[in-house]
mmCIF file of C-alpha atoms and ligand atoms in Angstrom:
data_model
loop_
_atom_site.group_PDB
_atom_site.id
_atom_site.type_symbol
_atom_site.label_atom_id
_atom_site.label_comp_id
_atom_site.label_asym_id
_atom_site.label_seq_id
_atom_site.Cartn_x
_atom_site.Cartn_y
_atom_site.Cartn_z
ATOM 1 C CA MET A 7 7.725 -4.945 -15.022
ATOM 2 C CA LEU A 8 7.098 -3.049 -11.737
ATOM 3 C CA ARG A 9 7.287 -4.990 -8.373
ATOM 4 C CA ILE A 10 5.900 -3.894 -5.240
ATOM 5 C CA GLU A 11 6.718 -5.069 -1.774
ATOM 6 C CA GLN A 12 5.163 -3.983 1.354
ATOM 7 C CA TRP A 13 7.440 -3.957 4.458
ATOM 8 C CA LEU A 14 6.093 -3.700 8.222
ATOM 9 C CA ALA A 15 8.238 -1.902 10.846
ATOM 10 C CA GLY A 16 8.952 -4.324 13.506
ATOM 11 C CA ARG A 17 8.311 -7.333 11.353
ATOM 12 C CA ASP A 18 10.291 -6.781 8.009
ATOM 13 C CA PHE A 19 12.801 -4.102 9.240
ATOM 14 C CA ALA A 20 13.724 -2.676 12.632
ATOM 15 C CA THR A 21 12.823 -6.010 14.045
ATOM 16 C CA ASP A 22 14.343 -4.956 17.515
ATOM 17 C CA ASP A 23 12.938 -1.721 17.656
ATOM 18 C CA ALA A 24 9.747 -1.639 19.992
ATOM 19 C CA THR A 25 8.630 1.838 19.120
ATOM 20 C CA ALA A 26 8.788 1.152 15.446
ATOM 21 C CA ALA A 27 6.743 -2.152 15.961
ATOM 22 C CA GLN A 28 4.258 -0.018 17.892
ATOM 23 C CA MET A 29 3.988 2.720 15.132
ATOM 24 C CA ILE A 30 3.326 -0.046 12.445
ATOM 25 C CA ASN A 31 4.621 2.001 9.544
ATOM 26 C CA PHE A 32 4.608 0.529 6.151
ATOM 27 C CA VAL A 33 7.743 0.976 3.968
ATOM 28 C CA TYR A 34 7.294 -0.054 0.124
ATOM 29 C CA LEU A 35 9.783 -1.329 -2.394
ATOM 30 C CA VAL A 36 8.966 -0.095 -5.861
ATOM 31 C CA ALA A 37 11.170 -2.058 -8.134
ATOM 32 C CA ASP A 38 11.761 -2.445 -11.899
ATOM 33 C CA ASP A 39 12.773 -5.891 -12.945
ATOM 34 C CA THR A 40 14.096 -4.668 -16.437
ATOM 35 C CA THR A 41 16.764 -2.196 -15.006
ATOM 36 C CA ARG A 42 16.870 -3.778 -11.505
ATOM 37 C CA THR A 43 16.499 -0.459 -10.074
ATOM 38 C CA ALA A 44 14.371 0.365 -7.027
ATOM 39 C CA LEU A 45 12.794 3.252 -5.001
ATOM 40 C CA LEU A 46 11.582 3.196 -1.285
ATOM 41 C CA VAL A 47 8.506 4.771 0.005
ATOM 42 C CA ASP A 48 9.057 6.553 3.405
ATOM 43 C CA PRO A 49 12.283 4.845 4.283
ATOM 44 C CA ALA A 50 12.604 5.096 8.305
ATOM 45 C CA TRP A 51 13.481 3.535 11.599
ATOM 46 C CA ASP A 52 16.281 1.256 10.138
ATOM 47 C CA ILE A 53 18.060 2.434 7.225
ATOM 48 C CA ASP A 54 20.710 -0.455 7.351
ATOM 49 C CA GLY A 55 17.999 -3.041 7.308
ATOM 50 C CA LEU A 56 16.136 -1.459 4.499
ATOM 51 C CA VAL A 57 19.134 -1.135 2.426
ATOM 52 C CA ALA A 58 20.127 -4.578 3.283
ATOM 53 C CA ASN A 59 16.593 -5.707 2.220
ATOM 54 C CA VAL A 60 16.823 -3.921 -1.239
ATOM 55 C CA ALA A 61 20.269 -5.665 -1.902
ATOM 56 C CA ARG A 62 18.745 -8.964 -0.785
ATOM 57 C CA GLU A 63 16.108 -8.525 -3.633
ATOM 58 C CA GLY A 64 18.668 -7.734 -6.071
ATOM 59 C CA TYR A 65 18.027 -4.197 -6.936
ATOM 60 C CA THR A 66 19.986 -0.935 -6.845
ATOM 61 C CA LEU A 67 18.289 1.732 -4.950
ATOM 62 C CA VAL A 68 18.023 4.884 -6.790
ATOM 63 C CA GLY A 69 15.564 6.870 -4.760
ATOM 64 C CA ALA A 70 12.986 7.415 -1.916
ATOM 65 C CA LEU A 71 9.611 9.030 -2.110
ATOM 66 C CA ALA A 72 8.621 10.917 0.966
ATOM 67 C CA THR A 73 4.838 11.142 1.423
ATOM 68 C CA HIS A 74 5.095 13.904 4.235
ATOM 69 C CA TYR A 75 7.293 15.282 6.818
ATOM 70 C CA HIS A 76 6.469 13.240 9.686
ATOM 71 C CA PRO A 77 9.461 11.510 11.447
ATOM 72 C CA ASP A 78 7.988 8.019 11.551
ATOM 73 C CA HIS A 79 7.996 8.243 7.773
ATOM 74 C CA ILE A 80 11.049 10.141 6.973
ATOM 75 C CA GLY A 81 13.080 10.127 10.335
ATOM 76 C CA GLY A 82 14.030 12.970 12.631
ATOM 77 C CA ASP A 83 12.945 13.723 16.112
ATOM 78 C CA LEU A 84 9.750 11.775 17.457
ATOM 79 C CA TRP A 85 8.802 12.948 20.943
ATOM 80 C CA GLY A 86 12.496 12.949 22.086
ATOM 81 C CA THR A 87 13.414 9.851 20.150
ATOM 82 C CA GLN A 88 15.977 10.179 17.049
ATOM 83 C CA VAL A 89 14.325 8.086 14.272
ATOM 84 C CA GLU A 90 16.575 7.252 11.218
ATOM 85 C CA GLY A 91 15.205 8.246 7.828
ATOM 86 C CA ILE A 92 15.976 10.058 4.691
ATOM 87 C CA ALA A 93 19.211 12.208 6.178
ATOM 88 C CA GLU A 94 20.870 8.873 7.038
ATOM 89 C CA LEU A 95 19.940 7.332 3.564
ATOM 90 C CA LYS A 96 21.330 10.385 1.555
ATOM 91 C CA GLU A 97 24.414 10.344 3.970
ATOM 92 C CA ARG A 98 25.205 6.551 3.297
ATOM 93 C CA LEU A 99 23.937 6.668 -0.548
ATOM 94 C CA PRO A 100 24.512 10.158 -1.650
ATOM 95 C CA ASP A 101 23.480 9.438 -5.146
ATOM 96 C CA VAL A 102 19.985 8.152 -4.003
ATOM 97 C CA LYS A 103 17.381 10.942 -4.906
ATOM 98 C CA ILE A 104 14.883 12.015 -1.984
ATOM 99 C CA HIS A 105 11.753 12.985 -3.774
ATOM 100 C CA ALA A 106 9.073 15.117 -2.069
ATOM 101 C CA HIS A 107 6.635 17.783 -2.985
ATOM 102 C CA SER A 108 8.057 21.438 -2.772
ATOM 103 C CA ALA A 109 5.490 22.434 -0.253
ATOM 104 C CA GLU A 110 6.620 19.943 2.276
ATOM 105 C CA ALA A 111 10.415 21.230 1.682
ATOM 106 C CA PRO A 112 10.263 23.641 4.849
ATOM 107 C CA TRP A 113 8.803 20.971 7.134
ATOM 108 C CA ILE A 114 11.079 18.162 5.999
ATOM 109 C CA GLU A 115 14.119 20.680 6.638
ATOM 110 C CA ARG A 116 13.005 21.244 10.077
ATOM 111 C CA VAL A 117 12.329 17.718 11.081
ATOM 112 C CA THR A 118 15.427 15.897 9.539
ATOM 113 C CA GLY A 119 18.012 18.887 9.419
ATOM 114 C CA MET A 120 18.378 18.355 5.512
ATOM 115 C CA LYS A 121 18.529 21.208 3.234
ATOM 116 C CA ALA A 122 15.964 21.830 0.387
ATOM 117 C CA SER A 123 18.834 21.319 -1.973
ATOM 118 C CA ASP A 124 19.435 17.808 -0.777
ATOM 119 C CA LEU A 125 15.871 16.963 -1.879
ATOM 120 C CA THR A 126 14.478 16.587 -5.407
ATOM 121 C CA LEU A 127 11.308 18.689 -5.161
ATOM 122 C CA HIS A 128 8.120 18.235 -7.337
ATOM 123 C CA GLU A 129 4.944 19.845 -8.133
ATOM 124 C CA ASP A 130 1.508 17.915 -8.646
ATOM 125 C CA GLY A 131 1.659 15.988 -11.986
ATOM 126 C CA ASP A 132 5.473 15.545 -12.166
ATOM 127 C CA THR A 133 6.582 12.072 -13.049
ATOM 128 C CA ILE A 134 9.694 9.995 -12.158
ATOM 129 C CA GLU A 135 10.710 7.216 -14.519
ATOM 130 C CA LEU A 136 11.744 3.822 -13.253
ATOM 131 C CA GLY A 137 12.506 1.352 -15.926
ATOM 132 C CA THR A 138 9.157 0.307 -17.393
ATOM 133 C CA GLY A 139 7.380 2.099 -14.645
ATOM 134 C CA ARG A 140 6.308 5.797 -13.959
ATOM 135 C CA ILE A 141 5.743 7.228 -10.504
ATOM 136 C CA THR A 142 3.389 10.417 -10.529
ATOM 137 C CA CYS A 143 3.149 13.145 -7.929
ATOM 138 C CA VAL A 144 -0.370 13.409 -6.653
ATOM 139 C CA HIS A 145 -0.424 16.532 -4.398
ATOM 140 C CA THR A 146 -2.811 15.605 -1.592
ATOM 141 C CA PRO A 147 -2.672 18.467 1.199
ATOM 142 C CA GLY A 148 -4.743 18.062 4.323
ATOM 143 C CA HIS A 149 -2.619 15.938 6.599
ATOM 144 C CA SER A 150 0.220 18.319 5.941
ATOM 145 C CA PRO A 151 0.908 21.094 3.336
ATOM 146 C CA GLY A 152 2.878 19.026 0.898
ATOM 147 C CA SER A 153 1.351 15.635 1.566
ATOM 148 C CA THR A 154 1.702 13.503 -1.351
ATOM 149 C CA CYS A 155 0.129 10.293 -2.824
ATOM 150 C CA TRP A 156 2.596 8.678 -5.137
ATOM 151 C CA GLN A 157 0.908 6.672 -8.111
ATOM 152 C CA ALA A 158 2.999 4.132 -9.540
ATOM 153 C CA THR A 159 1.785 3.010 -12.997
ATOM 154 C CA GLU A 160 3.201 0.411 -15.587
ATOM 155 C CA GLU A 161 3.738 1.195 -19.002
ATOM 156 C CA LYS A 162 1.463 -0.621 -21.494
ATOM 157 C CA SER A 163 3.180 -3.687 -22.798
ATOM 158 C CA ASP A 164 4.278 -3.866 -26.465
ATOM 159 C CA SER A 165 1.942 -6.704 -27.040
ATOM 160 C CA GLY A 166 -0.951 -4.321 -25.965
ATOM 161 C CA THR A 167 -2.076 -6.228 -23.023
ATOM 162 C CA GLN A 168 -3.896 -4.179 -20.346
ATOM 163 C CA ALA A 169 -1.271 -2.554 -17.758
ATOM 164 C CA THR A 170 -1.861 -3.686 -14.334
ATOM 165 C CA PRO A 171 -3.753 -1.377 -11.752
ATOM 166 C CA ALA A 172 -1.866 1.617 -10.438
ATOM 167 C CA SER A 173 -0.557 1.714 -6.826
ATOM 168 C CA LEU A 174 -1.030 4.611 -4.832
ATOM 169 C CA PHE A 175 1.169 5.114 -1.763
ATOM 170 C CA THR A 176 -1.065 7.122 0.342
ATOM 171 C CA GLY A 177 1.170 7.938 3.348
ATOM 172 C CA ASP A 178 -1.094 9.290 6.143
ATOM 173 C CA THR A 179 -3.704 10.713 3.668
ATOM 174 C CA LEU A 180 -5.684 7.780 3.111
ATOM 175 C CA PHE A 181 -5.907 4.550 5.336
ATOM 176 C CA VAL A 182 -8.000 1.441 4.837
ATOM 177 C CA GLY A 183 -11.216 2.630 6.430
ATOM 178 C CA ALA A 184 -10.006 5.915 7.673
ATOM 179 C CA CYS A 185 -7.849 8.881 6.787
ATOM 180 C CA GLY A 186 -4.965 10.751 8.524
ATOM 181 C CA ARG A 187 -5.256 13.168 11.398
ATOM 182 C CA ILE A 188 -5.976 16.764 10.624
ATOM 183 C CA ASP A 189 -5.132 18.541 13.783
ATOM 184 C CA LEU A 190 -1.517 18.360 13.624
ATOM 185 C CA PRO A 191 1.015 21.250 12.565
ATOM 186 C CA GLY A 192 0.491 22.175 9.190
ATOM 187 C CA SER A 193 -2.764 20.330 8.561
ATOM 188 C CA ASP A 194 -5.606 21.677 7.027
ATOM 189 C CA PRO A 195 -9.199 20.215 7.596
ATOM 190 C CA ASP A 196 -10.843 21.931 4.485
ATOM 191 C CA GLU A 197 -7.773 20.763 2.193
ATOM 192 C CA MET A 198 -8.306 17.251 3.484
ATOM 193 C CA PHE A 199 -11.975 17.295 2.334
ATOM 194 C CA ARG A 200 -10.881 18.430 -1.116
ATOM 195 C CA THR A 201 -8.388 15.844 -1.310
ATOM 196 C CA LEU A 202 -10.547 13.018 -0.460
ATOM 197 C CA THR A 203 -13.456 14.043 -2.256
ATOM 198 C CA GLU A 204 -12.004 15.848 -5.388
ATOM 199 C CA ARG A 205 -8.398 15.030 -5.910
ATOM 200 C CA LEU A 206 -8.490 11.317 -5.198
ATOM 201 C CA ALA A 207 -12.058 10.962 -6.858
ATOM 202 C CA LYS A 208 -10.263 11.683 -10.356
ATOM 203 C CA LEU A 209 -8.380 8.361 -9.993
ATOM 204 C CA PRO A 210 -9.351 5.017 -11.392
ATOM 205 C CA ALA A 211 -11.585 2.628 -8.982
ATOM 206 C CA ASP A 212 -8.988 -0.311 -9.460
ATOM 207 C CA THR A 213 -6.206 1.734 -8.004
ATOM 208 C CA ILE A 214 -4.484 -0.219 -5.327
ATOM 209 C CA VAL A 215 -4.244 1.809 -1.899
ATOM 210 C CA GLN A 216 -0.880 1.289 -0.231
ATOM 211 C CA PRO A 217 -1.235 3.035 3.044
ATOM 212 C CA GLY A 218 1.518 4.198 5.320
ATOM 213 C CA HIS A 219 0.304 2.420 8.379
ATOM 214 C CA ASP A 220 -1.196 -0.915 9.278
ATOM 215 C CA TYR A 221 -4.142 0.446 10.650
ATOM 216 C CA GLY A 222 -6.923 -1.155 8.666
ATOM 217 C CA ARG A 223 -8.747 -4.466 8.627
ATOM 218 C CA THR A 224 -6.475 -5.363 5.465
ATOM 219 C CA PRO A 225 -3.046 -4.262 4.732
ATOM 220 C CA THR A 226 -3.966 -2.704 1.342
ATOM 221 C CA SER A 227 -7.246 -2.060 -0.248
ATOM 222 C CA THR A 228 -8.424 -0.514 -3.431
ATOM 223 C CA LEU A 229 -10.100 3.131 -4.289
ATOM 224 C CA GLU A 230 -13.349 1.218 -5.209
ATOM 225 C CA GLN A 231 -13.488 -0.467 -1.772
ATOM 226 C CA GLU A 232 -12.702 2.660 -0.018
ATOM 227 C CA ARG A 233 -15.258 4.569 -1.897
ATOM 228 C CA ARG A 234 -17.811 2.099 -0.781
ATOM 229 C CA THR A 235 -16.894 1.441 2.702
ATOM 230 C CA ASN A 236 -14.686 4.402 4.003
ATOM 231 C CA PRO A 237 -16.799 6.824 5.880
ATOM 232 C CA TYR A 238 -14.356 9.729 5.232
ATOM 233 C CA LEU A 239 -14.827 9.259 1.403
ATOM 234 C CA LYS A 240 -18.591 9.632 1.800
ATOM 235 C CA VAL A 241 -18.967 12.956 3.167
ATOM 236 C CA ARG A 242 -21.156 14.863 0.829
ATOM 237 C CA SER A 243 -20.458 18.475 1.470
ATOM 238 C CA LEU A 244 -17.903 20.797 3.151
ATOM 239 C CA GLU A 245 -20.409 21.694 5.805
ATOM 240 C CA GLU A 246 -21.089 18.300 6.559
ATOM 241 C CA TRP A 247 -17.240 17.378 6.902
ATOM 242 C CA ARG A 248 -16.598 20.573 9.274
ATOM 243 C CA ARG A 249 -19.628 19.335 11.520
ATOM 244 C CA GLY A 250 -18.278 15.836 11.529
ATOM 245 C CA MET A 251 -14.684 17.076 12.258
ATOM 246 C CA GLY A 252 -16.040 19.305 15.074
HETATM 247 FE FE1 FE2 B 29 1.867 11.813 9.624
#
């Protein structure tokens, strides 16, 4: 069975880092209880603390999922401050695989100093097995070229009972009540429109939205809730979107 934990920067790790607390990033533990293995989504700010948290929960860390290249999510230079992230994780635990979309690789290289050969690169629809769970790469460009929402699903149990809803780790693509910025290097406003209204529209309504920052009224949401209340998911045409985005 998959277990998901949401950890907030400044509260659950990086507890003595004022910048981390200000950035309110979420890091997620995705763990499989049968194999006792786990992945971290967007490990940054405090690699020792995150690795210790995984060990405290009793799991072996086997990989990390990068949603996009920004240093507050994967480490690197953030306005002159060096943030820890996937490079430090890979150095400390060389067997841990760092998963990312292929279109994000050059940006990740630039920000972290890692080589593309240090990364495990994916295309839309690729899957990663984690015990009884499966993580699917959903390529959602817009915020950045290789922005990815990672979809974690549970295999159906042998008893035939309905699997629990999928979790979608949305990074800075979709927040509770908002979407990510589209004015940054590599951003593409038109692609963000297609991501929000076409790519994410294909996913089940009961999908749990697990965003990359604690920006919303609630820490998580569902796609159904966002489709009803998030103004960025209600835009009807590309023309309307372009007008709204200036
Ligand atoms: Fe970002």
